[in-house]
CSV table of C-alpha atoms in Angstrom, one decimal:
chain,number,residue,atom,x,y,z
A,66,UNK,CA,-56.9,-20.1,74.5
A,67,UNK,CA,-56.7,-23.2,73.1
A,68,UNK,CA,-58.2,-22.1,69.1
A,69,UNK,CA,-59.5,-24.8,66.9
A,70,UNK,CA,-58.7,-28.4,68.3
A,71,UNK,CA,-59.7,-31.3,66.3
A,72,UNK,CA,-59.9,-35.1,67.8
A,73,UNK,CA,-59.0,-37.7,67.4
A,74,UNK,CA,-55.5,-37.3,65.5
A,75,UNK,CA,-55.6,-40.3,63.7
A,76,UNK,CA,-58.1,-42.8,63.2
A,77,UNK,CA,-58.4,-46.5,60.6
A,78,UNK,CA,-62.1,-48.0,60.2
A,79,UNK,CA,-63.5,-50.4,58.7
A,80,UNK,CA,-65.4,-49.8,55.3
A,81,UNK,CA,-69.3,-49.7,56.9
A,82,UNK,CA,-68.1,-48.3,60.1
A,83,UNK,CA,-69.6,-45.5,61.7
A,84,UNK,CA,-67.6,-42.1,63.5
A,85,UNK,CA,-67.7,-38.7,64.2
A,86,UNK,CA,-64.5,-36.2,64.2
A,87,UNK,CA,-64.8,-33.7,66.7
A,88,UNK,CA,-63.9,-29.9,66.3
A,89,UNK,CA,-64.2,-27.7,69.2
A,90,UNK,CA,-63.1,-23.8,68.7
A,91,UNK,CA,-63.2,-21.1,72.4
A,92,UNK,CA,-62.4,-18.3,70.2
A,93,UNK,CA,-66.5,-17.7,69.4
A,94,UNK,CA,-66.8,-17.8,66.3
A,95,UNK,CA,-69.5,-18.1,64.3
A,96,UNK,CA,-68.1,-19.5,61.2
A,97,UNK,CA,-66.9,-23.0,60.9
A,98,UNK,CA,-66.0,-25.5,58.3
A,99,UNK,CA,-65.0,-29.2,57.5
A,100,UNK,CA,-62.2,-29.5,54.8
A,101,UNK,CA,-60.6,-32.8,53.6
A,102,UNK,CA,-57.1,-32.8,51.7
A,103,UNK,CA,-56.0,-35.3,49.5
A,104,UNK,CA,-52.9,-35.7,47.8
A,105,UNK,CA,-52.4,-33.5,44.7
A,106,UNK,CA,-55.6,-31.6,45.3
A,107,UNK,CA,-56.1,-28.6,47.4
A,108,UNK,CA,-58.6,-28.6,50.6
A,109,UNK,CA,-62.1,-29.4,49.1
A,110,UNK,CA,-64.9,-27.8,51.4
A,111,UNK,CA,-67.3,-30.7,52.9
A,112,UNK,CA,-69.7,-28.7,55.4
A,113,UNK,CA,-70.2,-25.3,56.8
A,114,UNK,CA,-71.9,-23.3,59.5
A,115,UNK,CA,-72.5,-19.5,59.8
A,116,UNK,CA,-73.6,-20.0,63.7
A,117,UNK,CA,-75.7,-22.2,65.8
A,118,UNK,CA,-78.2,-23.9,64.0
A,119,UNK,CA,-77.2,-23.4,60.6
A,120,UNK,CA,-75.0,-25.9,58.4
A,121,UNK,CA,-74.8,-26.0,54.9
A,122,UNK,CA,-72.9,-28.1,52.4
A,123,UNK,CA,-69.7,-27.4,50.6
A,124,UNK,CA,-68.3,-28.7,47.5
A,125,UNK,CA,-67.9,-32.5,48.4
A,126,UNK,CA,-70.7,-33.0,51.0
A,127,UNK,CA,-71.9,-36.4,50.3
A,128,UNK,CA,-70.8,-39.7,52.5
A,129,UNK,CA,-70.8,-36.6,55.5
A,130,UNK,CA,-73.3,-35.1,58.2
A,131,UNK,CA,-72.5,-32.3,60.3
A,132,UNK,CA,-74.6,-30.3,63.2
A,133,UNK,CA,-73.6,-27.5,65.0
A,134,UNK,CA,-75.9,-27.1,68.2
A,135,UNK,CA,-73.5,-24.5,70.1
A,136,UNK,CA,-71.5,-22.0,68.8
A,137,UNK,CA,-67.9,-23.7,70.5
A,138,UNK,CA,-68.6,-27.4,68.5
A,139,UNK,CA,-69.3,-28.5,64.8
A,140,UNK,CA,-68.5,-32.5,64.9
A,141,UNK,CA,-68.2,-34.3,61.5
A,142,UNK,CA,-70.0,-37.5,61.2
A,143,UNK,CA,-69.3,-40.7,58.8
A,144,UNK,CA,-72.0,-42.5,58.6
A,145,UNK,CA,-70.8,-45.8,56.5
A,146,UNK,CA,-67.1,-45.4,56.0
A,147,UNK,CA,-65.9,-46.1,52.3
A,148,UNK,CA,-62.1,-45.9,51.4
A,149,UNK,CA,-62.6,-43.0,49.1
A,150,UNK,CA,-62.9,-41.0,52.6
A,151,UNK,CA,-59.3,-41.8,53.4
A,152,UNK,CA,-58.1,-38.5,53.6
A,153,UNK,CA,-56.8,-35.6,56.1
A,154,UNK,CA,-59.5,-33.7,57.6
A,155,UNK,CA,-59.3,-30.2,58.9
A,156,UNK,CA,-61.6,-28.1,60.7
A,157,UNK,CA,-61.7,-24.3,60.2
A,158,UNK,CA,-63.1,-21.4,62.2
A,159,UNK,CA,-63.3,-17.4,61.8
A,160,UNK,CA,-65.2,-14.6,63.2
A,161,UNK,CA,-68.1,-14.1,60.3
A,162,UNK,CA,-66.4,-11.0,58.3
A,163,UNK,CA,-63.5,-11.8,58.4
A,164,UNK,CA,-61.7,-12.8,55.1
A,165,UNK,CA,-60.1,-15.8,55.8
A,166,UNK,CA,-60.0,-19.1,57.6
A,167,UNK,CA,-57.3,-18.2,59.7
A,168,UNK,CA,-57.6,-20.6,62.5
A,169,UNK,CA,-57.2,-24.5,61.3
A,170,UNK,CA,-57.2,-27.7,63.9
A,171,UNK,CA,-53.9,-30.0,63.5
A,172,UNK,CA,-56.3,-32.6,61.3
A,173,UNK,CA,-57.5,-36.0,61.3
A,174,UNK,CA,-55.8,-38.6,59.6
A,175,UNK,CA,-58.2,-41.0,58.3
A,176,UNK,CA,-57.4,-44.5,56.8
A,177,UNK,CA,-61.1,-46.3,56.0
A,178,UNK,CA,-59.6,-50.1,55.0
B,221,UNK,CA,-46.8,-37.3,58.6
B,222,UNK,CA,-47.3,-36.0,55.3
B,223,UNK,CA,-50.2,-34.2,55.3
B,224,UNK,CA,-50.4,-33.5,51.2
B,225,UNK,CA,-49.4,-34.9,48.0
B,226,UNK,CA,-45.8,-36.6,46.7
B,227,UNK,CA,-46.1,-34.8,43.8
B,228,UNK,CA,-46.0,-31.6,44.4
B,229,UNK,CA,-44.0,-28.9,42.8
B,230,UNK,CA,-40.9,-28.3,44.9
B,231,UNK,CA,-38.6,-25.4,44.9
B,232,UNK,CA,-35.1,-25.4,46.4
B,233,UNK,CA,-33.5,-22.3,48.3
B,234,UNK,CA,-30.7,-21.7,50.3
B,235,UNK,CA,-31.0,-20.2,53.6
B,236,UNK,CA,-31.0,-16.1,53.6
B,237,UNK,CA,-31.8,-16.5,49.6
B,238,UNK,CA,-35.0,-15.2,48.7
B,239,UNK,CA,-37.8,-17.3,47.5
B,240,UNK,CA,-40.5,-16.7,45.3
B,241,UNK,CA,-43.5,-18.9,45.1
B,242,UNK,CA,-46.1,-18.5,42.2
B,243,UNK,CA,-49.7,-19.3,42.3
B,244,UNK,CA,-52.1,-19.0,38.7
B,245,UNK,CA,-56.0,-18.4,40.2
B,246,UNK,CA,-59.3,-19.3,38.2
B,247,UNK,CA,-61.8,-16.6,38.9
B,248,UNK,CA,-61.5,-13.5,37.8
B,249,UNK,CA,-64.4,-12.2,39.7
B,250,UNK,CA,-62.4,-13.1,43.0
B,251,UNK,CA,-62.0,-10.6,45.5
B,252,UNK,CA,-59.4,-11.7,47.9
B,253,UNK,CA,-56.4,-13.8,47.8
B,254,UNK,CA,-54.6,-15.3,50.5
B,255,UNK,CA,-51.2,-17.2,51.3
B,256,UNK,CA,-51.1,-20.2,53.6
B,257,UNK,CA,-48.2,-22.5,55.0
B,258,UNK,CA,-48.6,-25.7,56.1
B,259,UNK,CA,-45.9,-27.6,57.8
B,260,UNK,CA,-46.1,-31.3,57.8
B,261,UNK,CA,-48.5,-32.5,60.1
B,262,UNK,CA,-49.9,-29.6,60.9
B,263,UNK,CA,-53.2,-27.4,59.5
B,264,UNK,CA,-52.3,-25.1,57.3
B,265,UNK,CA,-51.7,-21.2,59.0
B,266,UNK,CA,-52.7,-17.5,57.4
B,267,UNK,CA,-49.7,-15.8,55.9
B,268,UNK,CA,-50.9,-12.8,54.5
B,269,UNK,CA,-54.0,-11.6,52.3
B,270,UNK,CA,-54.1,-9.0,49.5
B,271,UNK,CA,-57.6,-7.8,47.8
B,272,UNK,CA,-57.9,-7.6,44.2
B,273,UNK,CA,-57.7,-3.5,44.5
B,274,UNK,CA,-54.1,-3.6,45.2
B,275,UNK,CA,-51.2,-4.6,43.4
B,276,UNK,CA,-48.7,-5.7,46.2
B,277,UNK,CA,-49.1,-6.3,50.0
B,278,UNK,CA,-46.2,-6.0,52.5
B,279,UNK,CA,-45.9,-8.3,55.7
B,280,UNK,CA,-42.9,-9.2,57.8
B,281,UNK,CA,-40.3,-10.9,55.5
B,282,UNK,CA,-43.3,-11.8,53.0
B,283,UNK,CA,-44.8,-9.8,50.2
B,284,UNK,CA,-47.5,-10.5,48.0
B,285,UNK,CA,-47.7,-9.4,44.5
B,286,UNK,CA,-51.3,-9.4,42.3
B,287,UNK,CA,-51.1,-9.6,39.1
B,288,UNK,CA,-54.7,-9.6,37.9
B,289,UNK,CA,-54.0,-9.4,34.1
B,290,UNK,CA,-52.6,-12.7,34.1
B,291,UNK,CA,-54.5,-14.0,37.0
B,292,UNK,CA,-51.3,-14.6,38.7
B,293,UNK,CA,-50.0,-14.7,42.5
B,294,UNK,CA,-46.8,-14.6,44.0
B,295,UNK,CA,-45.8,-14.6,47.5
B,296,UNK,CA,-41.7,-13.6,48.5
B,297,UNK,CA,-40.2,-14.6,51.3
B,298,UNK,CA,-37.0,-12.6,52.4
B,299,UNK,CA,-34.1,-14.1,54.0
B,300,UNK,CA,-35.6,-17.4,53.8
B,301,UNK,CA,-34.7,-19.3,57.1
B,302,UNK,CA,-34.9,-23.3,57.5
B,303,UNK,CA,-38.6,-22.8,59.6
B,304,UNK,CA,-39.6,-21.6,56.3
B,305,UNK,CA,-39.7,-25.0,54.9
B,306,UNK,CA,-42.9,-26.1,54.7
B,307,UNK,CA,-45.7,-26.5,51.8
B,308,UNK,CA,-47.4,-22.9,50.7
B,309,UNK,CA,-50.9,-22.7,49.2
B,310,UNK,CA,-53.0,-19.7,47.9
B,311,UNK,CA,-56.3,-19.8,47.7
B,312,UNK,CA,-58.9,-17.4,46.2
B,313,UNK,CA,-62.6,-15.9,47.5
B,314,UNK,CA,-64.7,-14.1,45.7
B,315,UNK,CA,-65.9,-11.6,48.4
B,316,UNK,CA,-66.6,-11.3,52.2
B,317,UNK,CA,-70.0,-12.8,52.5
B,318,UNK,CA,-70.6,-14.7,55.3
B,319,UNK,CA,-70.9,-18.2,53.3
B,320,UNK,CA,-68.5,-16.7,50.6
B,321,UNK,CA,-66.1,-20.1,50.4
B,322,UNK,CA,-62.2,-20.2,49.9
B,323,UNK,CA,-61.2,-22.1,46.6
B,324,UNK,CA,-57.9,-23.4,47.6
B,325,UNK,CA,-54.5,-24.2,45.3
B,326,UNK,CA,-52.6,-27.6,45.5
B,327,UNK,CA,-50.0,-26.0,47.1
B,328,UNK,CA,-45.9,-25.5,46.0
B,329,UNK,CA,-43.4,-27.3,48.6
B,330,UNK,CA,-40.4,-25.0,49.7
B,331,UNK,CA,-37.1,-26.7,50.9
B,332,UNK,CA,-34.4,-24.3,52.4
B,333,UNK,CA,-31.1,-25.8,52.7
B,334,UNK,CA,-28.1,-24.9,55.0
């Protein structure tokens, strides 16, 4: 049971670029969620899913795509890098009722130069 | 790596001292509070929730106190131990619907030293 694993670990782009962050959970559950932490602020929500299908937007959605077609993934995508998305990303996952995020992937570190 | 501000607030211990960390919340129409840690490089982990119905919530070596008159949060740690040291955040939800989001703290950093 490997929980919530994010990839890569770190990653620098180019502003312009491009990428997706991947965030894979085998746990099943239905709720998952992109956060971004930067320093002096606490985790900001980007994008969210309730289950297959559905994604919604969070409190700082814009620069950032999700999609969740299985229940197991729920990439992140970057679709024209800027430096104000430098930040530490984590992905989150819990069973729908429960009350917390309680299973968090190791992050991405991301440097957009 | 760091995975959170320099400028956090920090607060000293020495091991197998207690520590208290305190955490003011926004909303008083939140339901649930919760405790993370995070140690550096690393996402952050579930400590322990409380809902807003009780006053104090009991875990192994942690204990969280609600003080919803002030809109105030603490979380002990007993005995602290040098794994301990890490960067603790509390964050706030206002129920348990299934989009019902977590509104999250900047987080206090605990050192323990020998």
């Amino acid at each position: 049971n490997a929980g919530v694993t994010q990839t890569p670990k770190f990653q620098v782009l180019k502003t312009g670029q491009s990428m997706t962050l991947q965030c894979a959970q085998d746990m099943n559950h239905e709720y998952m969620s992109w956060y971004r932490q930067d320093p002096g602020m606490g985790l900001r929500l980007i994008h969210y899913s309730v289950g297959a299908g559905i994604t919604d937007q969070g409190e700082v959605p814009n620069g950032y795509n999700v999609s969740r077609s299985t229940t197991e993934d729920f990439p992140l995508r970057l679709l024209s890098a800027a430096p104000s998305q430098t930040s530490v990303y984590f992905c989150a996952s819990r069973l729908r009722g429960a009350i917390t995020e309680a299973f968090f992937g190791q992050g991405t570190r991301l440097t957009v130069v | 790596g760091e995975s959170v501000g320099l400028h956090l607030p920090t607060l000293s211990v020495q091991e197998g001292d207690n520590s208290i960390i305190n955490c003011a919340y926004s909303n008083s129409a939140s339901d649930y509070f919760i405790w993370y840690k995070q140690e550096s490089g690393k996402g952050p982990q579930f400590i322990i929730d409380i809902r807003s119905n009780m006053d104090k919530r009991q875990g192994q070596r942690v204990t969280v106190l609600l003080n919803k008159t002030v809109k105030h949060l603490s979380l002990q740690i007993a005995a602290t131990q040098p794994g301990d040291s890490a960067v603790y955040f509390c964050a706030e939800r206002p129920n348990t619907g299934t989009a019902s989001k977590l509104t999250f703290g900047t987080g206090t950093r605990l050192q323990v030293t020998l």
